[in-house]
C-alpha atoms as an extended CHARMM CRD file, in Angstrom:
* protein
*
       256  EXT
         1         1  MET       CA             -1.2120000000      -42.4120000000      -23.4700000000  PROA      1               0.0000000000
         2         2  LYS       CA             -2.8690000000      -42.2970000000      -20.6890000000  PROA      2               0.0000000000
         3         3  GLN       CA             -2.5070000000      -39.8460000000      -18.4630000000  PROA      3               0.0000000000
         4         4  TYR       CA             -2.5330000000      -40.3550000000      -13.8660000000  PROA      4               0.0000000000
         5         5  LYS       CA             -2.3850000000      -37.8750000000      -11.2820000000  PROA      5               0.0000000000
         6         6  LYS       CA              0.4010000000      -36.8880000000       -9.2830000000  PROA      6               0.0000000000
         7         7  ILE       CA              0.0820000000      -38.0140000000       -5.9960000000  PROA      7               0.0000000000
         8         8  TYR       CA             -0.4540000000      -33.9740000000       -4.3860000000  PROA      8               0.0000000000
         9         9  GLU       CA             -3.6370000000      -34.4360000000       -6.6940000000  PROA      9               0.0000000000
        10        10  ILE       CA             -4.7480000000      -37.3910000000       -4.8520000000  PROA      10              0.0000000000
        11        11  ARG       CA             -4.2930000000      -36.1130000000       -1.4680000000  PROA      11              0.0000000000
        12        12  ASN       CA             -5.6630000000      -32.4530000000       -2.7890000000  PROA      12              0.0000000000
        13        13  MET       CA             -8.5090000000      -34.0780000000       -4.0560000000  PROA      13              0.0000000000
        14        14  ALA       CA             -9.6530000000      -36.1150000000       -0.6480000000  PROA      14              0.0000000000
        15        15  LYS       CA             -9.4090000000      -33.3600000000        1.1180000000  PROA      15              0.0000000000
        16        16  ASP       CA            -12.5060000000      -31.4220000000       -1.1100000000  PROA      16              0.0000000000
        17        17  LYS       CA            -14.2140000000      -35.2180000000       -1.0490000000  PROA      17              0.0000000000
        18        18  MET       CA            -13.9660000000      -35.1430000000        2.7850000000  PROA      18              0.0000000000
        19        19  GLU       CA            -15.2560000000      -31.5210000000        3.3060000000  PROA      19              0.0000000000
        20        20  SER       CA            -18.2050000000      -31.0750000000        5.2840000000  PROA      20              0.0000000000
        21        21  LYS       CA            -18.0380000000      -35.1640000000        5.7670000000  PROA      21              0.0000000000
        22        22  TYR       CA            -16.2330000000      -36.1650000000        8.5490000000  PROA      22              0.0000000000
        23        23  GLY       CA            -18.8510000000      -36.9060000000       10.8800000000  PROA      23              0.0000000000
        24        24  GLY       CA            -19.9920000000      -40.5220000000        9.5630000000  PROA      24              0.0000000000
        25        25  ALA       CA            -16.3850000000      -40.9680000000        8.6130000000  PROA      25              0.0000000000
        26        26  ILE       CA            -15.3250000000      -40.5920000000       11.4370000000  PROA      26              0.0000000000
        27        27  LEU       CA            -18.3580000000      -43.1450000000       13.0020000000  PROA      27              0.0000000000
        28        28  ILE       CA            -17.8720000000      -45.6000000000       10.8760000000  PROA      28              0.0000000000
        29        29  THR       CA            -13.9410000000      -46.5560000000       10.7640000000  PROA      29              0.0000000000
        30        30  PHE       CA            -13.6060000000      -45.6920000000       14.6260000000  PROA      30              0.0000000000
        31        31  LEU       CA            -16.7570000000      -48.9540000000       14.5680000000  PROA      31              0.0000000000
        32        32  SER       CA            -14.3350000000      -50.6590000000       12.2070000000  PROA      32              0.0000000000
        33        33  ALA       CA            -11.6250000000      -50.6220000000       14.6930000000  PROA      33              0.0000000000
        34        34  LEU       CA            -13.6860000000      -50.6510000000       17.3780000000  PROA      34              0.0000000000
        35        35  LEU       CA            -15.5460000000      -54.1550000000       16.0790000000  PROA      35              0.0000000000
        36        36  SER       CA            -11.7920000000      -55.3520000000       15.5110000000  PROA      36              0.0000000000
        37        37  GLY       CA            -10.5680000000      -54.6390000000       18.9380000000  PROA      37              0.0000000000
        38        38  MET       CA            -12.7880000000      -56.0210000000       20.8710000000  PROA      38              0.0000000000
        39        39  VAL       CA            -12.4120000000      -59.1970000000       19.0690000000  PROA      39              0.0000000000
        40        40  ARG       CA             -8.6410000000      -58.8960000000       19.9070000000  PROA      40              0.0000000000
        41        41  LEU       CA             -8.2600000000      -58.1550000000       22.9180000000  PROA      41              0.0000000000
        42        42  SER       CA            -11.3070000000      -61.2140000000       23.8940000000  PROA      42              0.0000000000
        43        43  ILE       CA             -8.9210000000      -63.1460000000       21.9660000000  PROA      43              0.0000000000
        44        44  ASN       CA             -5.8850000000      -62.2320000000       23.5810000000  PROA      44              0.0000000000
        45        45  SER       CA             -7.0440000000      -62.1020000000       27.2000000000  PROA      45              0.0000000000
        46        46  VAL       CA             -8.4810000000      -66.0180000000       26.5140000000  PROA      46              0.0000000000
        47        47  CYS       CA             -4.9160000000      -66.6260000000       25.3340000000  PROA      47              0.0000000000
        48        48  THR       CA             -3.1590000000      -64.9050000000       28.6250000000  PROA      48              0.0000000000
        49        49  ASN       CA             -5.3850000000      -66.7480000000       30.8680000000  PROA      49              0.0000000000
        50        50  THR       CA             -5.5090000000      -70.5340000000       29.1430000000  PROA      50              0.0000000000
        51        51  MET       CA             -1.3580000000      -69.8390000000       28.9260000000  PROA      51              0.0000000000
        52        52  ASN       CA             -0.7100000000      -69.1740000000       32.7700000000  PROA      52              0.0000000000
        53        53  THR       CA             -3.4720000000      -71.9640000000       33.6880000000  PROA      53              0.0000000000
        54        54  VAL       CA             -2.1820000000      -74.3880000000       31.0950000000  PROA      54              0.0000000000
        55        55  TYR       CA              1.7600000000      -73.1300000000       32.5670000000  PROA      55              0.0000000000
        56        56  GLY       CA              1.0480000000      -73.6550000000       36.2050000000  PROA      56              0.0000000000
        57        57  MET       CA             -0.9670000000      -77.1080000000       35.9870000000  PROA      57              0.0000000000
        58        58  THR       CA              1.8900000000      -78.6760000000       33.9240000000  PROA      58              0.0000000000
        59        59  GLY       CA              4.9100000000      -75.8990000000       34.5000000000  PROA      59              0.0000000000
        60        60  SER       CA              5.7780000000      -76.6980000000       30.8730000000  PROA      60              0.0000000000
        61        61  THR       CA              7.0200000000      -73.5540000000       28.8930000000  PROA      61              0.0000000000
        62        62  GLY       CA              6.4760000000      -75.9390000000       25.5140000000  PROA      62              0.0000000000
        63        63  ALA       CA              2.6210000000      -76.4030000000       26.4640000000  PROA      63              0.0000000000
        64        64  ALA       CA              2.0380000000      -72.7540000000       26.8850000000  PROA      64              0.0000000000
        65        65  ARG       CA              3.9000000000      -71.3680000000       24.0380000000  PROA      65              0.0000000000
        66        66  GLY       CA              1.5340000000      -74.2170000000       22.4150000000  PROA      66              0.0000000000
        67        67  ILE       CA             -1.4640000000      -72.5840000000       23.3340000000  PROA      67              0.0000000000
        68        68  SER       CA              0.0880000000      -69.3380000000       22.2600000000  PROA      68              0.0000000000
        69        69  ILE       CA             -0.0900000000      -70.4630000000       18.7460000000  PROA      69              0.0000000000
        70        70  LEU       CA             -2.6870000000      -71.6590000000       18.4050000000  PROA      70              0.0000000000
        71        71  PHE       CA             -4.6180000000      -68.9670000000       19.7090000000  PROA      71              0.0000000000
        72        72  ASP       CA             -2.4680000000      -66.8850000000       17.0010000000  PROA      72              0.0000000000
        73        73  VAL       CA             -4.1570000000      -68.9410000000       13.9910000000  PROA      73              0.0000000000
        74        74  LEU       CA             -7.1500000000      -68.4340000000       15.9650000000  PROA      74              0.0000000000
        75        75  LEU       CA             -6.8920000000      -64.3480000000       15.9610000000  PROA      75              0.0000000000
        76        76  ALA       CA             -5.7400000000      -65.0420000000       12.0810000000  PROA      76              0.0000000000
        77        77  ALA       CA             -9.2300000000      -66.5690000000       11.3660000000  PROA      77              0.0000000000
        78        78  ALA       CA            -10.8310000000      -63.6180000000       13.5150000000  PROA      78              0.0000000000
        79        79  GLY       CA             -9.3320000000      -61.3880000000       11.6290000000  PROA      79              0.0000000000
        80        80  ILE       CA             -9.7720000000      -62.5860000000        7.9350000000  PROA      80              0.0000000000
        81        81  LEU       CA            -13.7420000000      -62.3860000000        9.1850000000  PROA      81              0.0000000000
        82        82  MET       CA            -13.3710000000      -58.3670000000       10.4190000000  PROA      82              0.0000000000
        83        83  GLY       CA            -11.6250000000      -58.1520000000        7.8530000000  PROA      83              0.0000000000
        84        84  VAL       CA            -14.5930000000      -58.4620000000        5.6780000000  PROA      84              0.0000000000
        85        85  MET       CA            -15.7740000000      -54.7270000000        6.8980000000  PROA      85              0.0000000000
        86        86  ASN       CA            -13.3390000000      -53.5700000000        4.7000000000  PROA      86              0.0000000000
        87        87  ALA       CA            -14.9630000000      -54.3600000000        1.5800000000  PROA      87              0.0000000000
        88        88  GLY       CA            -17.7870000000      -51.9930000000        3.2380000000  PROA      88              0.0000000000
        89        89  ILE       CA            -15.5550000000      -49.8500000000        4.1740000000  PROA      89              0.0000000000
        90        90  ALA       CA            -14.1740000000      -49.2330000000        1.0820000000  PROA      90              0.0000000000
        91        91  LEU       CA            -18.0040000000      -48.7590000000       -0.5790000000  PROA      91              0.0000000000
        92        92  TYR       CA            -18.4390000000      -46.5050000000        1.7370000000  PROA      92              0.0000000000
        93        93  PHE       CA            -15.6350000000      -43.6640000000        1.0210000000  PROA      93              0.0000000000
        94        94  LEU       CA            -16.3820000000      -44.6640000000       -3.1800000000  PROA      94              0.0000000000
        95        95  ASN       CA            -19.4960000000      -43.8910000000       -2.4590000000  PROA      95              0.0000000000
        96        96  LEU       CA            -18.6010000000      -40.4920000000       -0.4440000000  PROA      96              0.0000000000
        97        97  ALA       CA            -15.6380000000      -39.5320000000       -3.4180000000  PROA      97              0.0000000000
        98        98  CYS       CA            -18.5390000000      -40.3370000000       -6.5060000000  PROA      98              0.0000000000
        99        99  GLY       CA            -21.2120000000      -38.5040000000       -4.4880000000  PROA      99              0.0000000000
       100       100  GLN       CA            -23.4530000000      -40.7270000000       -3.9150000000  PROA      100             0.0000000000
       101       101  ALA       CA            -25.3900000000      -41.5710000000       -0.8290000000  PROA      101             0.0000000000
       102       102  ALA       CA            -23.2890000000      -43.5530000000        2.1690000000  PROA      102             0.0000000000
       103       103  SER       CA            -24.6180000000      -44.8870000000        5.2040000000  PROA      103             0.0000000000
       104       104  LEU       CA            -23.3370000000      -46.7750000000        8.2570000000  PROA      104             0.0000000000
       105       105  ARG       CA            -24.9500000000      -50.0110000000        7.4300000000  PROA      105             0.0000000000
       106       106  ASP       CA            -22.5910000000      -49.9970000000        4.3410000000  PROA      106             0.0000000000
       107       107  LEU       CA            -19.7660000000      -51.7220000000        6.7950000000  PROA      107             0.0000000000
       108       108  PHE       CA            -22.2200000000      -54.7990000000        7.0370000000  PROA      108             0.0000000000
       109       109  TYR       CA            -21.8750000000      -55.0810000000        2.5850000000  PROA      109             0.0000000000
       110       110  GLY       CA            -19.3330000000      -57.9110000000        2.8420000000  PROA      110             0.0000000000
       111       111  PHE       CA            -21.5460000000      -59.6970000000        5.2220000000  PROA      111             0.0000000000
       112       112  ARG       CA            -24.9950000000      -59.6480000000        3.3140000000  PROA      112             0.0000000000
       113       113  THR       CA            -24.0650000000      -60.4410000000       -0.6700000000  PROA      113             0.0000000000
       114       114  ASP       CA            -21.9270000000      -63.5130000000       -1.1410000000  PROA      114             0.0000000000
       115       115  SER       CA            -19.3070000000      -62.6210000000        1.5330000000  PROA      115             0.0000000000
       116       116  LYS       CA            -17.6750000000      -66.3430000000       -0.0910000000  PROA      116             0.0000000000
       117       117  LYS       CA            -15.2310000000      -63.8830000000       -2.0080000000  PROA      117             0.0000000000
       118       118  PHE       CA            -14.4830000000      -60.8170000000        0.4790000000  PROA      118             0.0000000000
       119       119  LEU       CA            -13.4550000000      -64.1790000000        2.4980000000  PROA      119             0.0000000000
       120       120  VAL       CA            -11.1100000000      -64.9150000000       -0.4250000000  PROA      120             0.0000000000
       121       121  ILE       CA             -9.5190000000      -61.1470000000       -0.6750000000  PROA      121             0.0000000000
       122       122  SER       CA             -9.6520000000      -60.6280000000        3.3440000000  PROA      122             0.0000000000
       123       123  ALA       CA             -7.3500000000      -64.6950000000        4.1080000000  PROA      123             0.0000000000
       124       124  ALA       CA             -5.4830000000      -63.5770000000        0.5140000000  PROA      124             0.0000000000
       125       125  ILE       CA             -4.6190000000      -60.2620000000        3.1060000000  PROA      125             0.0000000000
       126       126  VAL       CA             -4.4420000000      -62.2020000000        6.4960000000  PROA      126             0.0000000000
       127       127  LEU       CA             -2.1090000000      -64.5150000000        4.8720000000  PROA      127             0.0000000000
       128       128  CYS       CA              0.0380000000      -62.5770000000        3.4710000000  PROA      128             0.0000000000
       129       129  GLN       CA              0.6830000000      -60.1690000000        6.1330000000  PROA      129             0.0000000000
       130       130  THR       CA              0.7750000000      -63.3970000000        8.4490000000  PROA      130             0.0000000000
       131       131  ILE       CA              3.5450000000      -64.9290000000        6.6780000000  PROA      131             0.0000000000
       132       132  CYS       CA              5.2960000000      -62.6730000000        6.1610000000  PROA      132             0.0000000000
       133       133  LEU       CA              5.7530000000      -60.6040000000        9.5100000000  PROA      133             0.0000000000
       134       134  TRP       CA              5.1090000000      -63.6880000000       11.8910000000  PROA      134             0.0000000000
       135       135  PRO       CA              8.3290000000      -64.8830000000       12.1130000000  PROA      135             0.0000000000
       136       136  GLY       CA              9.6680000000      -61.9280000000       13.5140000000  PROA      136             0.0000000000
       137       137  GLN       CA              7.1070000000      -61.8210000000       15.8140000000  PROA      137             0.0000000000
       138       138  TYR       CA              7.5280000000      -64.9980000000       16.8640000000  PROA      138             0.0000000000
       139       139  LEU       CA             11.4030000000      -64.2420000000       17.4360000000  PROA      139             0.0000000000
       140       140  LEU       CA             10.5060000000      -61.3650000000       19.5080000000  PROA      140             0.0000000000
       141       141  GLN       CA              8.0820000000      -63.3420000000       22.0730000000  PROA      141             0.0000000000
       142       142  ASN       CA             11.4860000000      -65.6840000000       22.6530000000  PROA      142             0.0000000000
       143       143  TYR       CA             13.5780000000      -62.3270000000       23.5470000000  PROA      143             0.0000000000
       144       144  LEU       CA             10.8180000000      -61.3410000000       25.7070000000  PROA      144             0.0000000000
       145       145  SER       CA             10.7610000000      -64.8210000000       27.5390000000  PROA      145             0.0000000000
       146       146  THR       CA             14.3470000000      -65.6950000000       27.3230000000  PROA      146             0.0000000000
       147       147  ARG       CA             15.6490000000      -62.2040000000       27.7240000000  PROA      147             0.0000000000
       148       148  ASP       CA             18.0860000000      -63.5490000000       24.9090000000  PROA      148             0.0000000000
       149       149  THR       CA             19.9550000000      -59.9670000000       23.1600000000  PROA      149             0.0000000000
       150       150  LYS       CA             20.3210000000      -62.9690000000       20.4330000000  PROA      150             0.0000000000
       151       151  TRP       CA             17.0430000000      -63.0710000000       19.3240000000  PROA      151             0.0000000000
       152       152  VAL       CA             16.3650000000      -59.1940000000       18.6880000000  PROA      152             0.0000000000
       153       153  LEU       CA             19.0220000000      -59.8310000000       16.4490000000  PROA      153             0.0000000000
       154       154  TYR       CA             17.0570000000      -62.9490000000       14.4730000000  PROA      154             0.0000000000
       155       155  ALA       CA             14.1270000000      -61.1200000000       15.0820000000  PROA      155             0.0000000000
       156       156  LEU       CA             15.4200000000      -57.4850000000       13.0980000000  PROA      156             0.0000000000
       157       157  ALA       CA             16.6250000000      -59.7480000000       10.7890000000  PROA      157             0.0000000000
       158       158  ALA       CA             13.6030000000      -62.0840000000       10.7100000000  PROA      158             0.0000000000
       159       159  ALA       CA             11.8880000000      -58.6050000000        9.8350000000  PROA      159             0.0000000000
       160       160  GLY       CA             13.7320000000      -57.5140000000        7.1680000000  PROA      160             0.0000000000
       161       161  VAL       CA             13.0520000000      -60.1370000000        5.4570000000  PROA      161             0.0000000000
       162       162  GLY       CA              9.2430000000      -60.2070000000        5.7070000000  PROA      162             0.0000000000
       163       163  LEU       CA              8.7310000000      -56.7670000000        5.0000000000  PROA      163             0.0000000000
       164       164  CYS       CA             11.4050000000      -57.1810000000        1.6280000000  PROA      164             0.0000000000
       165       165  PHE       CA              8.3800000000      -59.6670000000        0.5320000000  PROA      165             0.0000000000
       166       166  TYR       CA              5.4280000000      -57.9760000000        2.1970000000  PROA      166             0.0000000000
       167       167  VAL       CA              5.9020000000      -54.9010000000        0.8810000000  PROA      167             0.0000000000
       168       168  PRO       CA              5.3030000000      -55.4720000000       -2.9460000000  PROA      168             0.0000000000
       169       169  ILE       CA              2.7100000000      -58.1660000000       -2.3450000000  PROA      169             0.0000000000
       170       170  SER       CA              0.1090000000      -56.0780000000        0.1140000000  PROA      170             0.0000000000
       171       171  LEU       CA              0.5100000000      -53.1370000000       -2.4930000000  PROA      171             0.0000000000
       172       172  GLY       CA             -0.4600000000      -55.5660000000       -5.2680000000  PROA      172             0.0000000000
       173       173  ILE       CA             -3.0540000000      -57.0440000000       -4.2010000000  PROA      173             0.0000000000
       174       174  ALA       CA             -4.1370000000      -53.5430000000       -1.9190000000  PROA      174             0.0000000000
       175       175  LEU       CA             -7.6450000000      -52.0570000000       -4.0060000000  PROA      175             0.0000000000
       176       176  SER       CA             -9.3420000000      -55.1260000000       -4.1970000000  PROA      176             0.0000000000
       177       177  PHE       CA            -12.0010000000      -54.7410000000       -2.6260000000  PROA      177             0.0000000000
       178       178  TYR       CA            -12.3550000000      -51.5250000000       -4.4880000000  PROA      178             0.0000000000
       179       179  LEU       CA            -11.9980000000      -53.8680000000       -8.0050000000  PROA      179             0.0000000000
       180       180  ILE       CA            -14.4020000000      -56.0690000000       -6.9450000000  PROA      180             0.0000000000
       181       181  LEU       CA            -17.1310000000      -53.8230000000       -6.1690000000  PROA      181             0.0000000000
       182       182  ASP       CA            -17.0710000000      -52.3420000000       -9.8660000000  PROA      182             0.0000000000
       183       183  PHE       CA            -16.2810000000      -56.4180000000      -10.6780000000  PROA      183             0.0000000000
       184       184  PRO       CA            -18.9390000000      -58.3110000000       -8.3330000000  PROA      184             0.0000000000
       185       185  GLN       CA            -19.4740000000      -60.8320000000      -11.0650000000  PROA      185             0.0000000000
       186       186  ASN       CA            -15.6940000000      -61.6900000000      -10.1830000000  PROA      186             0.0000000000
       187       187  SER       CA            -14.3650000000      -64.6000000000       -7.4770000000  PROA      187             0.0000000000
       188       188  GLY       CA            -11.9740000000      -63.5240000000       -4.6680000000  PROA      188             0.0000000000
       189       189  ARG       CA             -9.5600000000      -65.3640000000       -7.0260000000  PROA      189             0.0000000000
       190       190  GLU       CA            -10.4060000000      -63.4870000000      -10.1110000000  PROA      190             0.0000000000
       191       191  THR       CA            -10.6420000000      -59.9270000000       -8.3750000000  PROA      191             0.0000000000
       192       192  LEU       CA             -6.2870000000      -60.9670000000       -6.7710000000  PROA      192             0.0000000000
       193       193  SER       CA             -5.6290000000      -61.7040000000      -10.2770000000  PROA      193             0.0000000000
       194       194  LEU       CA             -6.6980000000      -58.7690000000      -12.0590000000  PROA      194             0.0000000000
       195       195  CYS       CA             -5.6840000000      -56.1750000000       -8.9310000000  PROA      195             0.0000000000
       196       196  TRP       CA             -2.6510000000      -57.8930000000       -9.0380000000  PROA      196             0.0000000000
       197       197  ARG       CA             -2.0040000000      -57.5470000000      -13.0270000000  PROA      197             0.0000000000
       198       198  MET       CA             -3.1120000000      -53.7510000000      -12.8450000000  PROA      198             0.0000000000
       199       199  MET       CA             -0.6870000000      -52.5760000000       -9.9060000000  PROA      199             0.0000000000
       200       200  ARG       CA              1.4240000000      -53.0080000000      -12.3470000000  PROA      200             0.0000000000
       201       201  GLY       CA              3.6440000000      -49.9010000000      -12.6950000000  PROA      201             0.0000000000
       202       202  HSD       CA              1.2120000000      -48.5690000000       -9.8980000000  PROA      202             0.0000000000
       203       203  ARG       CA              2.8670000000      -49.9100000000       -6.5090000000  PROA      203             0.0000000000
       204       204  GLY       CA              5.6800000000      -47.5780000000       -6.7420000000  PROA      204             0.0000000000
       205       205  ARG       CA              2.8030000000      -44.7920000000       -6.6030000000  PROA      205             0.0000000000
       206       206  LEU       CA              0.3700000000      -46.3320000000       -4.0750000000  PROA      206             0.0000000000
       207       207  PHE       CA              3.7110000000      -46.7570000000       -1.8930000000  PROA      207             0.0000000000
       208       208  GLN       CA              4.4500000000      -43.3500000000       -1.8620000000  PROA      208             0.0000000000
       209       209  LEU       CA              0.9050000000      -41.9750000000       -1.0500000000  PROA      209             0.0000000000
       210       210  GLU       CA              1.3560000000      -44.3750000000        1.5750000000  PROA      210             0.0000000000
       211       211  LEU       CA              4.4570000000      -43.0470000000        3.3680000000  PROA      211             0.0000000000
       212       212  GLY       CA              3.0920000000      -39.0370000000        2.7800000000  PROA      212             0.0000000000
       213       213  PHE       CA              0.5350000000      -40.0590000000        6.0210000000  PROA      213             0.0000000000
       214       214  LEU       CA              3.6090000000      -41.1130000000        8.3970000000  PROA      214             0.0000000000
       215       215  PRO       CA              4.1480000000      -37.2430000000        9.3520000000  PROA      215             0.0000000000
       216       216  LEU       CA              0.5970000000      -37.0430000000       10.1420000000  PROA      216             0.0000000000
       217       217  MET       CA              0.6210000000      -40.2160000000       11.9790000000  PROA      217             0.0000000000
       218       218  LEU       CA              3.1420000000      -39.0450000000       14.4950000000  PROA      218             0.0000000000
       219       219  LEU       CA              1.5890000000      -36.3810000000       14.9290000000  PROA      219             0.0000000000
       220       220  CYS       CA             -1.4380000000      -38.2110000000       15.7590000000  PROA      220             0.0000000000
       221       221  ILE       CA              0.0890000000      -40.0310000000       18.1810000000  PROA      221             0.0000000000
       222       222  LEU       CA              1.7510000000      -36.7060000000       19.7770000000  PROA      222             0.0000000000
       223       223  SER       CA             -1.9860000000      -36.5990000000       20.2310000000  PROA      223             0.0000000000
       224       224  PHE       CA             -2.6030000000      -39.4500000000       21.9690000000  PROA      224             0.0000000000
       225       225  GLY       CA             -3.9430000000      -40.7780000000       19.4290000000  PROA      225             0.0000000000
       226       226  VAL       CA             -6.9570000000      -38.4160000000       18.8270000000  PROA      226             0.0000000000
       227       227  GLY       CA             -5.9480000000      -37.5250000000       16.0720000000  PROA      227             0.0000000000
       228       228  PHE       CA             -6.2520000000      -40.8600000000       14.3310000000  PROA      228             0.0000000000
       229       229  LEU       CA            -10.1280000000      -40.5490000000       14.1620000000  PROA      229             0.0000000000
       230       230  TRP       CA             -9.9630000000      -37.9610000000       11.3190000000  PROA      230             0.0000000000
       231       231  LEU       CA             -6.7190000000      -39.4820000000        9.3520000000  PROA      231             0.0000000000
       232       232  GLU       CA             -8.2620000000      -42.9440000000        8.7520000000  PROA      232             0.0000000000
       233       233  PRO       CA            -10.8060000000      -41.1640000000        6.7620000000  PROA      233             0.0000000000
       234       234  TYR       CA             -9.2330000000      -39.5330000000        4.7740000000  PROA      234             0.0000000000
       235       235  MET       CA             -6.3220000000      -41.8730000000        4.0980000000  PROA      235             0.0000000000
       236       236  GLN       CA             -9.5190000000      -44.2820000000        2.8440000000  PROA      236             0.0000000000
       237       237  MET       CA            -10.3490000000      -41.1720000000        0.8030000000  PROA      237             0.0000000000
       238       238  SER       CA             -7.0120000000      -41.2740000000       -0.8110000000  PROA      238             0.0000000000
       239       239  TYR       CA             -7.3760000000      -44.7540000000       -1.5890000000  PROA      239             0.0000000000
       240       240  ALA       CA            -10.4710000000      -43.9660000000       -3.2050000000  PROA      240             0.0000000000
       241       241  CYS       CA             -9.3940000000      -41.1780000000       -5.3630000000  PROA      241             0.0000000000
       242       242  PHE       CA             -6.4830000000      -43.5020000000       -6.0980000000  PROA      242             0.0000000000
       243       243  PHE       CA             -8.7300000000      -46.4680000000       -7.1830000000  PROA      243             0.0000000000
       244       244  LEU       CA            -10.4260000000      -43.8470000000       -9.0450000000  PROA      244             0.0000000000
       245       245  ASP       CA             -7.8280000000      -42.3500000000      -10.9510000000  PROA      245             0.0000000000
       246       246  LEU       CA             -6.2630000000      -46.0070000000      -11.7200000000  PROA      246             0.0000000000
       247       247  MET       CA             -9.2040000000      -46.9190000000      -13.4460000000  PROA      247             0.0000000000
       248       248  ASN       CA            -10.3610000000      -42.8230000000      -15.2280000000  PROA      248             0.0000000000
       249       249  PRO       CA             -6.6960000000      -42.0740000000      -16.2290000000  PROA      249             0.0000000000
       250       250  LYS       CA             -7.2210000000      -38.7240000000      -18.1830000000  PROA      250             0.0000000000
       251       251  SER       CA             -5.9380000000      -38.6400000000      -21.9360000000  PROA      251             0.0000000000
       252       252  ALA       CA             -2.2020000000      -37.1620000000      -22.1550000000  PROA      252             0.0000000000
       253       253  GLN       CA             -3.0280000000      -33.9220000000      -25.1770000000  PROA      253             0.0000000000
       254       254  ARG       CA             -0.2500000000      -34.4360000000      -28.1140000000  PROA      254             0.0000000000
       255       255  THR       CA              0.7360000000      -31.4420000000      -29.4170000000  PROA      255             0.0000000000
       256       256  GLY       CA              2.8150000000      -30.8150000000      -32.5480000000  PROA      256             0.0000000000
């Protein structure tokens, strides 16, 4: 019978693995966040300027909203592309967890190899988030533009329904980047399917692991975001340790 680690054991394992290794880990996670943030900020800036120009020329809110939707699609496409870096993040922390050499160039691993399969996985994760959560965001934008409180209720209802779908689906494919590093011969679709099957019975455990980060996130917010420099590497190592435990559980000892 397979015996998996308790969540607190995985957290303790992650802490041990990260001891004296925060320097490089902070650098690679910060660089990933910086690159993604710069891309999103650039697109949002161009979107805002374009919307203001179109509205100034036409006076049509419909045309401006159409531009907004177009840039939402562009943001999703950029998110898929930048999401390939998550393969490099997974590789870096798996290397650390296994006592192997890890370097900053691991961040771009997904672009250096067969990038198509990493794009497929990234697309699945981004599209899941977009399809499930975008309706609530769109309705909230309606409130911001009209200040009609009914849109807040619609946005909350849409967000609630979206989360009911998003949480189990995202948990089911969350470890796909780790899995494809173990099975590089698989395609992106095969990896997603395999991850979904492997996570049966373990989504609750992963959700419990993620909930444990919430108090730490609150403390990071109170530190004006500085704490996230240390929290993000710890979280990534926790995911890596969870994956290693999932792939190599201990055999329970039978008595009697």
